[in-house]
Coordinates of C-alpha atoms in Angstrom, one line a residue:
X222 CA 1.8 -17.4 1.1
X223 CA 1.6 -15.2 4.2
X224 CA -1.5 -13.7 2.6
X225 CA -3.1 -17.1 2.3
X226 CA -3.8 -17.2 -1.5
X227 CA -3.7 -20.8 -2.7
X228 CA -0.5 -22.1 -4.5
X229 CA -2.0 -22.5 -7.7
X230 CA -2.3 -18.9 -8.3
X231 CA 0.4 -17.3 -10.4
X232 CA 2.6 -13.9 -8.8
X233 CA 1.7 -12.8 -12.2
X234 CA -2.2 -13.0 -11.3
X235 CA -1.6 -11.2 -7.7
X236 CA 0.6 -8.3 -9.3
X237 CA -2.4 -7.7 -11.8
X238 CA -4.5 -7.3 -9.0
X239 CA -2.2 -5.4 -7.2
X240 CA -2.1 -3.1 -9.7
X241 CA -6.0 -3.1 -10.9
X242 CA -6.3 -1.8 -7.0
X243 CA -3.4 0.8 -7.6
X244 CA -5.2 1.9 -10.8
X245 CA -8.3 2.3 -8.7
X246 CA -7.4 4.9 -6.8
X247 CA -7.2 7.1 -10.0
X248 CA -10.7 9.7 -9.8
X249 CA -10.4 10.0 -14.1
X250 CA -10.7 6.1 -14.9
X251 CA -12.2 5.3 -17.8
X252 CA -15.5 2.7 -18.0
X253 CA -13.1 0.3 -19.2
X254 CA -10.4 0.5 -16.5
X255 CA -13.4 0.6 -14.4
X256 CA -14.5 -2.7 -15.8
X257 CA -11.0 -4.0 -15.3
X258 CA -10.6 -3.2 -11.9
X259 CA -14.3 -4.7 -10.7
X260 CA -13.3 -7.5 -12.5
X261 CA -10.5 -8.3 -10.9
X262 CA -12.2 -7.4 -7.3
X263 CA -14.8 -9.9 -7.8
X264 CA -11.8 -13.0 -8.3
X265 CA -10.4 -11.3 -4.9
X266 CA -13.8 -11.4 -3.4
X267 CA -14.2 -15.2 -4.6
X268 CA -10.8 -15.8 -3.5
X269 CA -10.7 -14.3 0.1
X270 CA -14.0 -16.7 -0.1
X271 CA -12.2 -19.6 -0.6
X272 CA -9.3 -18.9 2.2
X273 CA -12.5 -18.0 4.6
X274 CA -13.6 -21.3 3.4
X275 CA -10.5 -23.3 3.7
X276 CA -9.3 -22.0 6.9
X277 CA -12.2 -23.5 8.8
X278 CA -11.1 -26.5 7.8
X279 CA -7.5 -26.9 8.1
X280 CA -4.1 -25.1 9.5
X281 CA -2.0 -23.0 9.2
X282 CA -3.6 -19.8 9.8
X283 CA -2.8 -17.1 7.4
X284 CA -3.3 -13.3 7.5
X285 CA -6.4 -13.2 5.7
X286 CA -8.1 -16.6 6.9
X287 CA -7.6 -14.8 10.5
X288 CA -9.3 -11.9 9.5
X289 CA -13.1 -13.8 9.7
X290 CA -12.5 -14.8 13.1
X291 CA -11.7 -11.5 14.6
X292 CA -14.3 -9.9 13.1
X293 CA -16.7 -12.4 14.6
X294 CA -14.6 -11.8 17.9
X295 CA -14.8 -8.1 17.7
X296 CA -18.6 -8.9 17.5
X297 CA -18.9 -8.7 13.4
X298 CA -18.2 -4.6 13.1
X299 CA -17.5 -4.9 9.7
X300 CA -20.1 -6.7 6.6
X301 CA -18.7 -9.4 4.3
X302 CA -18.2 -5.9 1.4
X303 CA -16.2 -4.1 4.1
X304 CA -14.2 -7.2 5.1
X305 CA -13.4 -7.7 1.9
X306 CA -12.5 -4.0 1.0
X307 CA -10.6 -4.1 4.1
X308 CA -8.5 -7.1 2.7
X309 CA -7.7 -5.5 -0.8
X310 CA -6.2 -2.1 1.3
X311 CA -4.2 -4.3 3.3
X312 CA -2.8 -6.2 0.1
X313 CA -1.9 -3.2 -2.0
X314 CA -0.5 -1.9 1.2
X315 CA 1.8 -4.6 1.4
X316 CA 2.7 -5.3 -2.0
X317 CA 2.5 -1.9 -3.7
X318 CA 4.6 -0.3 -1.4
X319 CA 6.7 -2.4 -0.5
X320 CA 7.5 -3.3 -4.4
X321 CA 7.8 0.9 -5.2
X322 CA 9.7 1.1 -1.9
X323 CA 12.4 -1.5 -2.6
X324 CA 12.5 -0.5 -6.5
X325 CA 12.7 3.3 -5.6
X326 CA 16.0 2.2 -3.0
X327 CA 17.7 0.6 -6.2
X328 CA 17.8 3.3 -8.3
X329 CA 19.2 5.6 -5.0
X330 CA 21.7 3.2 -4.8
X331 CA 22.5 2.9 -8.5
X332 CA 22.2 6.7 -8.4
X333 CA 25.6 6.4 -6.1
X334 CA 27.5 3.7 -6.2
X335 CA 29.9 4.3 -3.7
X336 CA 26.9 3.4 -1.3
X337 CA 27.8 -0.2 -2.1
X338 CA 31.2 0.0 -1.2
X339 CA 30.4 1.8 1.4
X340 CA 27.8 -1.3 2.9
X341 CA 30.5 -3.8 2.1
X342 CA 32.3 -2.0 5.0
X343 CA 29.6 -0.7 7.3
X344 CA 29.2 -1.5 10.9
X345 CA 25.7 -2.3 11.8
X346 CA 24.8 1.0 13.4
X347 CA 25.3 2.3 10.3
X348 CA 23.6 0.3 8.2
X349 CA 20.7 1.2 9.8
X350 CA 21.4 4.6 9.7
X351 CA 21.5 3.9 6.2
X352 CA 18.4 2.0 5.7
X353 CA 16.3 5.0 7.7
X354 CA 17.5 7.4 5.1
X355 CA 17.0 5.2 2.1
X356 CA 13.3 4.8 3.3
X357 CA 13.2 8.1 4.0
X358 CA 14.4 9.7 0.7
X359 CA 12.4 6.7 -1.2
X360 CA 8.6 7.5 0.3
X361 CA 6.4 4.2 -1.1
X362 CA 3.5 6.9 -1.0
X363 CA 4.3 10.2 -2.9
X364 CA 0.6 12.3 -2.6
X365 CA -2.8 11.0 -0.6
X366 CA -6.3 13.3 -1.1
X367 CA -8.3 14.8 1.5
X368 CA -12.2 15.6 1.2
X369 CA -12.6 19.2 3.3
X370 CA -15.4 18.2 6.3
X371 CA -16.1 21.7 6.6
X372 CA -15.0 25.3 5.3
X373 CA -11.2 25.6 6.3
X374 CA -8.2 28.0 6.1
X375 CA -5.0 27.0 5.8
X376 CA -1.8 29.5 5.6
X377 CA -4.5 32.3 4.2
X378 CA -6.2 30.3 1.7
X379 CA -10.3 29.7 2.2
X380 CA -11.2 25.8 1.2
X381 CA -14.7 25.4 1.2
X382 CA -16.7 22.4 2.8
X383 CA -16.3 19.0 0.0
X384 CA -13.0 20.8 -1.7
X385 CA -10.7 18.1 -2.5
X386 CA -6.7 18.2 -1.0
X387 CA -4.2 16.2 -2.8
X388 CA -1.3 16.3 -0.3
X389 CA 1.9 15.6 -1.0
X390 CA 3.9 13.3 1.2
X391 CA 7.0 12.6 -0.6
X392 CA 8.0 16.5 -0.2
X393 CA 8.0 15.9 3.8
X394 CA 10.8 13.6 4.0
X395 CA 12.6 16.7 2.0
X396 CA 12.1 19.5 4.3
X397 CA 14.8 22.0 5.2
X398 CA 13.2 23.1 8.2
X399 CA 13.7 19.6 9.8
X400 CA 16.1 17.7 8.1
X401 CA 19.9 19.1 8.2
X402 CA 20.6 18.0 5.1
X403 CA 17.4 16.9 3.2

């Protein structure tokens, strides 16, 4: 709803997508999880169409029905494609992560169950203390790849110009030398 999609379309329709654009980011995808995936961009794009559509005409505004109008504020930077690339980032941002990040906080706190006992009684200080570790410790995002814009050297090794980097994020949150007790 705070999306915009219409009513009549089904959570079990918006996870799909949501994970057609997870699936996406995959570089060894085969033609048919290829076809899958455009497939299920081109409903989105028809979709964002219709709240485009439908937001000119009525109320109330929605995050994606706003998103026209300040591009045209912003003097149209971004083409209709970009727009609605743009759109399917923001919703697998929002709903993949914060799906993975809520299921990966369950099984910490099923991993310990003293934790609940331990909320029943917390003041509110530390329940946020609590909550800024559990995000910590359950990183939505666990790796993200970088394309090398030139030749590069990192801790003594030589990455040439177009190498690929998978980094890995979840390791961060993990690291002795800044977290006391990682």
């Amino acid at each position: 709803e705070l999306a915009g999609f219409r009513p009549s379309i089904s959570y079990e329709k918006l996870c799909d997508f949501s994970k057609k654009l997870a699936v996406s980011q995959d570089l060894f995808l085969s033609k048919n999880d290829y076809r899958q995936v455009n497939a299920s961009c081109e409903w989105a794009f028809q979709e964002f169409e219709t709240m485009f559509s439908d937001s000119r005409n009525s109320k109330p505004e929605t995050l994606f029905s706003l998103m026209p109008e300040l591009n045209n504020k912003m003097g149209q930077p971004f083409s209709g494609d970009e727009l609605n690339s743009l759109m399917c980032i923001m919703f697998m941002a929002s709903f993949e992560t914060t799906k993975d990040t809520l299921g990966s906080i369950l099984v910490e706190l099923m991993k310990r169950p003293a934790l609940f006992e331990y909320i029943l009684h917390a003041e509110e200080k530390e329940i946020n203390v609590l909550v800024e570790e559990l995000l910590r410790i359950a990183t939505p995002l666990q790796y993200t790849m970088r394309i090398c814009k030139e030749d590069m050297e990192i801790d003594g090794h030589f990455f040439s110009k177009g190498t690929r980097l998978y980094v890995c994020l979840a390791s961060a949150n993990r690291d002795a030398a800044v977290f006391e007790n990682p």
